[in-house]
């Protein structure tokens, strides 16, 4: 016999489950809850106040409404996944007798390859970032912030880490002697990532100036203008400020540096499993996406350069 519960009760309980038992990130939980609340609101409007009244037909009607509103196939697929996993959780806890979402079709998605910078464009990127630092006045806050930005860029590209991993980095997570950093990624999983000589140099330079901006009590490696741990939005703004000055690329945001790092590692002959470990991918299939980027770049170079292409 199932226990009758409202949508809101079960969604709140499921969010706690994601946080405390599965260690999902706040952003992941927020996305799941938003999709489930959308599903709940549709059902309430159609006189289905409890999860036990949900059916395959009602779920299909909900998704049809989402599609008619102009949602992309990726968004619909995400909502299908959210509903399926949530309702299975309800079955496991005897709030439902069966999961009606198991037969819910997910739309096919065209796999989009990430936009990456060429090696030459990466060089341009860092030339622009260095130029900004060189133009600032010694001892000024602007110089400290320019040093911070350069260090952030070097770590994002040099280690291929996510922006959330960058903003979560503390000063004690840096091992200068081994040229390693310790980051906490998706699912609260920790990993050790190597960084190159330029990143080490930029980090040392920033940490020498960090005291002019950072509040004494913060352990954050990177801080904002107010001295507290830097916000992901600020990192994106600073990356885009440089990317917008580079011609012939649509690459934007910190993830473009991560995509570029992964592609350039594979271009340089790095083993795909080593790249998977550096990037912190749970599945090798995710890392394999970058092999397609490398092949496409190789094909493009071949067609441009080979006399009989």
mmCIF file of C-alpha atoms in Angstrom:
data_model
loop_
_atom_site.group_PDB
_atom_site.id
_atom_site.type_symbol
_atom_site.label_atom_id
_atom_site.label_comp_id
_atom_site.label_asym_id
_atom_site.label_seq_id
_atom_site.Cartn_x
_atom_site.Cartn_y
_atom_site.Cartn_z
ATOM 1 C CA UNK A 1 0.000 0.000 0.000
ATOM 2 C CA UNK A 2 1.407 3.390 -0.989
ATOM 3 C CA UNK A 3 1.649 6.411 1.298
ATOM 4 C CA UNK A 4 -0.180 9.474 -0.052
ATOM 5 C CA UNK A 5 1.917 12.641 -0.145
ATOM 6 C CA UNK A 6 1.636 15.998 -1.904
ATOM 7 C CA UNK A 7 4.026 17.025 -4.653
ATOM 8 C CA UNK A 8 5.722 19.665 -2.501
ATOM 9 C CA UNK A 9 6.309 17.273 0.408
ATOM 10 C CA UNK A 10 7.977 14.692 -1.790
ATOM 11 C CA UNK A 11 9.988 17.190 -3.844
ATOM 12 C CA UNK A 12 11.379 18.703 -0.626
ATOM 13 C CA UNK A 13 12.258 15.227 0.698
ATOM 14 C CA UNK A 14 13.866 14.301 -2.631
ATOM 15 C CA UNK A 15 15.968 17.491 -2.586
ATOM 16 C CA UNK A 16 17.259 16.541 0.881
ATOM 17 C CA UNK A 17 18.058 13.050 -0.440
ATOM 18 C CA UNK A 18 20.056 14.515 -3.330
ATOM 19 C CA UNK A 19 21.985 16.784 -0.983
ATOM 20 C CA UNK A 20 22.709 14.480 1.949
ATOM 21 C CA UNK A 21 22.847 11.004 0.432
ATOM 22 C CA UNK A 22 24.023 11.600 -3.134
ATOM 23 C CA UNK A 23 26.095 14.734 -2.419
ATOM 24 C CA UNK A 24 24.753 16.521 -5.468
ATOM 25 C CA UNK A 25 25.851 20.120 -5.954
ATOM 26 C CA UNK A 26 23.498 23.003 -5.061
ATOM 27 C CA UNK A 27 23.204 23.907 -8.761
ATOM 28 C CA UNK A 28 22.228 20.341 -9.704
ATOM 29 C CA UNK A 29 19.625 20.194 -6.949
ATOM 30 C CA UNK A 30 18.249 23.584 -7.947
ATOM 31 C CA UNK A 31 17.826 22.417 -11.561
ATOM 32 C CA UNK A 32 16.104 19.161 -10.523
ATOM 33 C CA UNK A 33 13.747 20.945 -8.129
ATOM 34 C CA UNK A 34 12.815 23.554 -10.770
ATOM 35 C CA UNK A 35 11.909 20.820 -13.274
ATOM 36 C CA UNK A 36 9.938 18.860 -10.696
ATOM 37 C CA UNK A 37 8.066 21.942 -9.511
ATOM 38 C CA UNK A 38 7.135 22.638 -13.122
ATOM 39 C CA UNK A 39 5.789 19.090 -13.381
ATOM 40 C CA UNK A 40 3.937 19.463 -10.069
ATOM 41 C CA UNK A 41 2.339 22.751 -11.091
ATOM 42 C CA UNK A 42 1.042 21.220 -14.341
ATOM 43 C CA UNK A 43 -0.496 18.304 -12.446
ATOM 44 C CA UNK A 44 -2.085 20.542 -9.812
ATOM 45 C CA UNK A 45 -3.667 22.630 -12.571
ATOM 46 C CA UNK A 46 -5.142 19.397 -13.950
ATOM 47 C CA UNK A 47 -6.597 18.319 -10.583
ATOM 48 C CA UNK A 48 -3.789 15.911 -9.644
ATOM 49 C CA UNK A 49 -2.709 17.209 -6.224
ATOM 50 C CA UNK A 50 -0.769 14.083 -5.200
ATOM 51 C CA UNK A 51 2.112 12.255 -6.855
ATOM 52 C CA UNK A 52 0.149 9.000 -6.668
ATOM 53 C CA UNK A 53 -2.242 10.409 -9.306
ATOM 54 C CA UNK A 54 0.548 10.901 -11.839
ATOM 55 C CA UNK A 55 0.388 8.717 -14.970
ATOM 56 C CA UNK A 56 2.233 8.152 -18.218
ATOM 57 C CA UNK A 57 -0.497 10.073 -20.034
ATOM 58 C CA UNK A 58 -0.325 13.071 -17.669
ATOM 59 C CA UNK A 59 3.461 13.188 -17.994
ATOM 60 C CA UNK A 60 3.195 13.135 -21.787
ATOM 61 C CA UNK A 61 0.682 15.984 -21.643
ATOM 62 C CA UNK A 62 3.041 17.969 -19.413
ATOM 63 C CA UNK A 63 5.955 17.504 -21.822
ATOM 64 C CA UNK A 64 3.761 18.420 -24.781
ATOM 65 C CA UNK A 65 2.968 21.699 -23.022
ATOM 66 C CA UNK A 66 6.681 22.278 -22.394
ATOM 67 C CA UNK A 67 7.445 21.599 -26.059
ATOM 68 C CA UNK A 68 4.660 23.916 -27.256
ATOM 69 C CA UNK A 69 6.190 26.667 -25.116
ATOM 70 C CA UNK A 70 9.310 26.427 -27.298
ATOM 71 C CA UNK A 71 11.642 24.429 -25.034
ATOM 72 C CA UNK A 72 14.704 22.920 -26.696
ATOM 73 C CA UNK A 73 15.078 19.137 -26.952
ATOM 74 C CA UNK A 74 17.913 19.305 -24.414
ATOM 75 C CA UNK A 75 15.589 20.974 -21.897
ATOM 76 C CA UNK A 76 12.859 18.397 -22.487
ATOM 77 C CA UNK A 77 15.352 15.549 -22.101
ATOM 78 C CA UNK A 78 16.502 17.022 -18.806
ATOM 79 C CA UNK A 79 12.909 17.226 -17.555
ATOM 80 C CA UNK A 80 12.285 13.612 -18.572
ATOM 81 C CA UNK A 81 15.368 12.550 -16.628
ATOM 82 C CA UNK A 82 14.327 14.572 -13.576
ATOM 83 C CA UNK A 83 10.813 13.072 -13.574
ATOM 84 C CA UNK A 84 12.057 9.522 -14.144
ATOM 85 C CA UNK A 85 14.598 9.549 -11.305
ATOM 86 C CA UNK A 86 12.262 11.352 -8.900
ATOM 87 C CA UNK A 87 9.358 8.980 -9.522
ATOM 88 C CA UNK A 88 11.640 5.953 -9.152
ATOM 89 C CA UNK A 89 12.715 7.362 -5.795
ATOM 90 C CA UNK A 90 9.015 7.595 -4.919
ATOM 91 C CA UNK A 91 8.525 3.931 -5.884
ATOM 92 C CA UNK A 92 11.520 2.845 -3.803
ATOM 93 C CA UNK A 93 9.981 4.567 -0.770
ATOM 94 C CA UNK A 94 6.497 3.204 -1.469
ATOM 95 C CA UNK A 95 4.919 6.531 -2.341
ATOM 96 C CA UNK A 96 4.097 5.044 -5.759
ATOM 97 C CA UNK A 97 3.330 1.492 -6.863
ATOM 98 C CA UNK A 98 5.068 1.856 -10.243
ATOM 99 C CA UNK A 99 7.104 4.439 -12.085
ATOM 100 C CA UNK A 100 4.982 5.846 -14.958
ATOM 101 C CA UNK A 101 7.995 7.694 -16.388
ATOM 102 C CA UNK A 102 9.883 4.512 -17.311
ATOM 103 C CA UNK A 103 8.068 4.445 -20.675
ATOM 104 C CA UNK A 104 8.455 8.182 -21.181
ATOM 105 C CA UNK A 105 10.372 8.815 -24.398
ATOM 106 C CA UNK A 106 13.255 11.252 -24.296
ATOM 107 C CA UNK A 107 13.826 13.380 -27.443
ATOM 108 C CA UNK A 108 16.909 12.674 -29.509
ATOM 109 C CA UNK A 109 19.565 15.325 -29.235
ATOM 110 C CA UNK A 110 22.149 16.418 -31.741
ATOM 111 C CA UNK A 111 25.474 16.219 -29.969
ATOM 112 C CA UNK A 112 27.095 19.630 -30.216
ATOM 113 C CA UNK A 113 30.860 19.780 -30.176
ATOM 114 C CA UNK A 114 32.307 22.362 -27.812
ATOM 115 C CA UNK A 115 33.795 25.555 -29.208
ATOM 116 C CA UNK A 116 37.531 25.607 -28.580
ATOM 117 C CA UNK A 117 40.369 28.041 -29.112
ATOM 118 C CA UNK A 118 43.275 27.181 -31.355
ATOM 119 C CA UNK A 119 46.764 27.163 -29.835
ATOM 120 C CA UNK A 120 47.403 30.500 -31.549
ATOM 121 C CA UNK A 121 44.219 31.987 -30.066
ATOM 122 C CA UNK A 122 45.214 30.758 -26.601
ATOM 123 C CA UNK A 123 48.511 32.581 -27.060
ATOM 124 C CA UNK A 124 46.600 35.724 -28.051
ATOM 125 C CA UNK A 125 44.371 35.334 -25.006
ATOM 126 C CA UNK A 126 47.294 35.302 -22.595
ATOM 127 C CA UNK A 127 49.100 38.107 -24.409
ATOM 128 C CA UNK A 128 46.029 40.298 -23.884
ATOM 129 C CA UNK A 129 45.748 39.298 -20.223
ATOM 130 C CA UNK A 130 49.454 40.001 -19.631
ATOM 131 C CA UNK A 131 49.183 43.336 -21.419
ATOM 132 C CA UNK A 132 46.373 44.395 -19.091
ATOM 133 C CA UNK A 133 48.518 43.517 -16.075
ATOM 134 C CA UNK A 134 51.540 45.390 -17.453
ATOM 135 C CA UNK A 135 49.445 48.526 -17.981
ATOM 136 C CA UNK A 136 48.334 48.773 -14.341
ATOM 137 C CA UNK A 137 50.130 50.851 -11.727
ATOM 138 C CA UNK A 138 52.344 49.179 -9.113
ATOM 139 C CA UNK A 139 50.708 48.989 -5.690
ATOM 140 C CA UNK A 140 47.202 49.642 -7.012
ATOM 141 C CA UNK A 141 44.131 47.497 -6.460
ATOM 142 C CA UNK A 142 43.735 47.361 -10.244
ATOM 143 C CA UNK A 143 47.147 45.717 -10.526
ATOM 144 C CA UNK A 144 46.224 43.124 -7.887
ATOM 145 C CA UNK A 145 42.973 42.333 -9.699
ATOM 146 C CA UNK A 146 44.765 42.082 -13.040
ATOM 147 C CA UNK A 147 47.217 39.626 -11.410
ATOM 148 C CA UNK A 148 44.261 37.688 -10.012
ATOM 149 C CA UNK A 149 42.610 37.458 -13.421
ATOM 150 C CA UNK A 150 45.797 36.267 -15.082
ATOM 151 C CA UNK A 151 46.245 33.595 -12.396
ATOM 152 C CA UNK A 152 42.608 32.478 -12.801
ATOM 153 C CA UNK A 153 43.025 32.185 -16.564
ATOM 154 C CA UNK A 154 46.256 30.208 -16.233
ATOM 155 C CA UNK A 155 44.682 27.776 -13.775
ATOM 156 C CA UNK A 156 41.481 27.367 -15.811
ATOM 157 C CA UNK A 157 43.442 26.526 -18.938
ATOM 158 C CA UNK A 158 46.523 24.947 -17.337
ATOM 159 C CA UNK A 159 44.520 22.535 -15.157
ATOM 160 C CA UNK A 160 41.360 22.310 -17.287
ATOM 161 C CA UNK A 161 39.180 22.701 -14.203
ATOM 162 C CA UNK A 162 35.561 23.834 -13.968
ATOM 163 C CA UNK A 163 34.748 27.380 -12.890
ATOM 164 C CA UNK A 164 33.078 26.072 -9.711
ATOM 165 C CA UNK A 165 36.262 24.205 -8.866
ATOM 166 C CA UNK A 166 38.256 27.383 -9.410
ATOM 167 C CA UNK A 167 36.070 29.527 -7.157
ATOM 168 C CA UNK A 168 36.141 26.808 -4.475
ATOM 169 C CA UNK A 169 39.937 26.668 -4.441
ATOM 170 C CA UNK A 170 41.604 27.665 -1.147
ATOM 171 C CA UNK A 171 45.192 28.822 -0.757
ATOM 172 C CA UNK A 172 46.112 25.659 1.175
ATOM 173 C CA UNK A 173 44.968 23.560 -1.796
ATOM 174 C CA UNK A 174 48.026 24.614 -3.815
ATOM 175 C CA UNK A 175 51.225 22.543 -3.701
ATOM 176 C CA UNK A 176 53.845 24.703 -5.362
ATOM 177 C CA UNK A 177 56.679 22.196 -4.858
ATOM 178 C CA UNK A 178 54.813 19.497 -6.811
ATOM 179 C CA UNK A 179 52.933 21.910 -9.107
ATOM 180 C CA UNK A 180 49.592 20.433 -8.090
ATOM 181 C CA UNK A 181 46.235 21.746 -6.916
ATOM 182 C CA UNK A 182 43.492 19.915 -5.030
ATOM 183 C CA UNK A 183 39.973 20.634 -6.268
ATOM 184 C CA UNK A 184 36.502 19.481 -5.289
ATOM 185 C CA UNK A 185 34.379 18.616 -8.308
ATOM 186 C CA UNK A 186 30.930 17.276 -9.100
ATOM 187 C CA UNK A 187 29.437 14.963 -6.507
ATOM 188 C CA UNK A 188 31.775 16.505 -3.937
ATOM 189 C CA UNK A 189 34.598 14.352 -5.321
ATOM 190 C CA UNK A 190 38.130 15.549 -4.689
ATOM 191 C CA UNK A 191 40.986 15.130 -7.156
ATOM 192 C CA UNK A 192 44.588 16.260 -7.616
ATOM 193 C CA UNK A 193 45.351 18.132 -10.834
ATOM 194 C CA UNK A 194 48.745 19.212 -12.228
ATOM 195 C CA UNK A 195 49.380 22.814 -13.259
ATOM 196 C CA UNK A 196 52.099 24.136 -15.538
ATOM 197 C CA UNK A 197 54.953 26.566 -14.955
ATOM 198 C CA UNK A 198 53.013 29.629 -16.257
ATOM 199 C CA UNK A 199 50.167 28.868 -13.834
ATOM 200 C CA UNK A 200 52.604 28.480 -10.924
ATOM 201 C CA UNK A 201 54.258 31.795 -11.784
ATOM 202 C CA UNK A 202 50.913 33.599 -12.121
ATOM 203 C CA UNK A 203 49.627 32.121 -8.847
ATOM 204 C CA UNK A 204 52.749 33.207 -6.940
ATOM 205 C CA UNK A 205 52.436 36.690 -8.383
ATOM 206 C CA UNK A 206 48.761 36.930 -7.401
ATOM 207 C CA UNK A 207 49.301 35.561 -3.892
ATOM 208 C CA UNK A 208 52.008 38.186 -3.327
ATOM 209 C CA UNK A 209 49.360 40.863 -4.031
ATOM 210 C CA UNK A 210 46.295 39.083 -2.646
ATOM 211 C CA UNK A 211 46.527 40.783 0.772
ATOM 212 C CA UNK A 212 45.755 44.157 -0.825
ATOM 213 C CA UNK A 213 42.254 42.895 -1.753
ATOM 214 C CA UNK A 214 41.358 39.847 0.365
ATOM 215 C CA UNK A 215 39.740 40.014 3.775
ATOM 216 C CA UNK A 216 42.013 38.530 6.475
ATOM 217 C CA UNK A 217 39.513 35.846 7.484
ATOM 218 C CA UNK A 218 39.002 34.308 4.025
ATOM 219 C CA UNK A 219 40.910 31.230 2.904
ATOM 220 C CA UNK A 220 39.714 31.575 -0.695
ATOM 221 C CA UNK A 221 42.494 31.627 -3.240
ATOM 222 C CA UNK A 222 40.587 33.960 -5.539
ATOM 223 C CA UNK A 223 38.564 36.853 -4.146
ATOM 224 C CA UNK A 224 36.367 39.562 -5.606
ATOM 225 C CA UNK A 225 36.794 43.326 -5.317
ATOM 226 C CA UNK A 226 35.063 43.214 -1.894
ATOM 227 C CA UNK A 227 37.627 40.758 -0.553
ATOM 228 C CA UNK A 228 35.339 37.729 -0.307
ATOM 229 C CA UNK A 229 35.453 34.471 -2.308
ATOM 230 C CA UNK A 230 34.978 35.313 -5.959
ATOM 231 C CA UNK A 231 31.662 34.671 -7.681
ATOM 232 C CA UNK A 232 31.437 32.488 -10.799
ATOM 233 C CA UNK A 233 29.700 35.332 -12.640
ATOM 234 C CA UNK A 234 32.719 37.598 -12.091
ATOM 235 C CA UNK A 235 35.067 34.926 -13.465
ATOM 236 C CA UNK A 236 32.890 34.599 -16.561
ATOM 237 C CA UNK A 237 32.862 38.378 -17.071
ATOM 238 C CA UNK A 238 36.652 38.589 -16.881
ATOM 239 C CA UNK A 239 37.177 35.656 -19.255
ATOM 240 C CA UNK A 240 34.690 37.090 -21.752
ATOM 241 C CA UNK A 241 36.341 40.510 -21.578
ATOM 242 C CA UNK A 242 39.469 38.935 -23.078
ATOM 243 C CA UNK A 243 37.722 36.504 -25.445
ATOM 244 C CA UNK A 244 35.723 39.320 -27.027
ATOM 245 C CA UNK A 245 38.998 40.861 -28.206
ATOM 246 C CA UNK A 246 40.027 37.729 -30.120
ATOM 247 C CA UNK A 247 38.776 37.623 -33.739
ATOM 248 C CA UNK A 248 37.336 34.554 -35.444
ATOM 249 C CA UNK A 249 36.058 32.730 -32.377
ATOM 250 C CA UNK A 250 32.639 32.278 -30.817
ATOM 251 C CA UNK A 251 34.187 30.792 -27.663
ATOM 252 C CA UNK A 252 32.858 32.367 -24.483
ATOM 253 C CA UNK A 253 33.060 31.703 -20.762
ATOM 254 C CA UNK A 254 35.481 29.799 -18.511
ATOM 255 C CA UNK A 255 34.365 26.463 -19.951
ATOM 256 C CA UNK A 256 35.901 27.467 -23.284
ATOM 257 C CA UNK A 257 39.317 27.353 -21.600
ATOM 258 C CA UNK A 258 38.527 23.918 -20.148
ATOM 259 C CA UNK A 259 37.339 22.650 -23.553
ATOM 260 C CA UNK A 260 40.480 24.040 -25.164
ATOM 261 C CA UNK A 261 42.776 22.463 -22.570
ATOM 262 C CA UNK A 262 41.176 19.032 -23.080
ATOM 263 C CA UNK A 263 41.389 19.277 -26.868
ATOM 264 C CA UNK A 264 45.001 20.455 -26.821
ATOM 265 C CA UNK A 265 46.001 17.628 -24.459
ATOM 266 C CA UNK A 266 44.553 15.084 -26.863
ATOM 267 C CA UNK A 267 46.075 16.908 -29.861
ATOM 268 C CA UNK A 268 49.423 16.614 -28.102
ATOM 269 C CA UNK A 269 49.102 12.853 -27.717
ATOM 270 C CA UNK A 270 47.871 12.581 -24.124
ATOM 271 C CA UNK A 271 46.201 9.291 -23.176
ATOM 272 C CA UNK A 272 42.413 9.704 -23.075
ATOM 273 C CA UNK A 273 42.113 8.085 -19.629
ATOM 274 C CA UNK A 274 44.691 10.507 -18.250
ATOM 275 C CA UNK A 275 42.674 13.378 -19.709
ATOM 276 C CA UNK A 276 39.528 11.910 -18.126
ATOM 277 C CA UNK A 277 41.257 11.926 -14.738
ATOM 278 C CA UNK A 278 42.483 15.507 -15.155
ATOM 279 C CA UNK A 279 39.024 16.746 -16.145
ATOM 280 C CA UNK A 280 37.254 14.764 -13.430
ATOM 281 C CA UNK A 281 34.797 13.102 -15.803
ATOM 282 C CA UNK A 282 32.836 10.232 -14.247
ATOM 283 C CA UNK A 283 32.369 8.655 -17.690
ATOM 284 C CA UNK A 284 34.992 8.118 -20.375
ATOM 285 C CA UNK A 285 32.244 8.797 -22.926
ATOM 286 C CA UNK A 286 32.203 12.451 -21.863
ATOM 287 C CA UNK A 287 35.944 12.757 -22.453
ATOM 288 C CA UNK A 288 35.624 11.042 -25.843
ATOM 289 C CA UNK A 289 33.654 14.055 -27.045
ATOM 290 C CA UNK A 290 36.967 15.897 -27.275
ATOM 291 C CA UNK A 291 38.441 13.251 -29.574
ATOM 292 C CA UNK A 292 35.773 14.239 -32.112
ATOM 293 C CA UNK A 293 36.881 17.867 -31.779
ATOM 294 C CA UNK A 294 40.489 16.836 -32.407
ATOM 295 C CA UNK A 295 39.515 14.763 -35.458
ATOM 296 C CA UNK A 296 37.477 17.651 -36.871
ATOM 297 C CA UNK A 297 40.428 20.012 -36.381
ATOM 298 C CA UNK A 298 42.754 17.498 -38.045
ATOM 299 C CA UNK A 299 40.351 17.131 -40.981
ATOM 300 C CA UNK A 300 40.086 20.903 -41.351
ATOM 301 C CA UNK A 301 43.882 21.309 -41.332
ATOM 302 C CA UNK A 302 44.229 18.483 -43.851
ATOM 303 C CA UNK A 303 41.709 20.031 -46.234
ATOM 304 C CA UNK A 304 43.409 23.429 -45.999
ATOM 305 C CA UNK A 305 46.981 22.202 -46.364
ATOM 306 C CA UNK A 306 47.091 18.969 -48.376
ATOM 307 C CA UNK A 307 47.417 19.519 -52.163
ATOM 308 C CA UNK A 308 45.174 16.560 -52.944
ATOM 309 C CA UNK A 309 42.610 16.963 -50.150
#
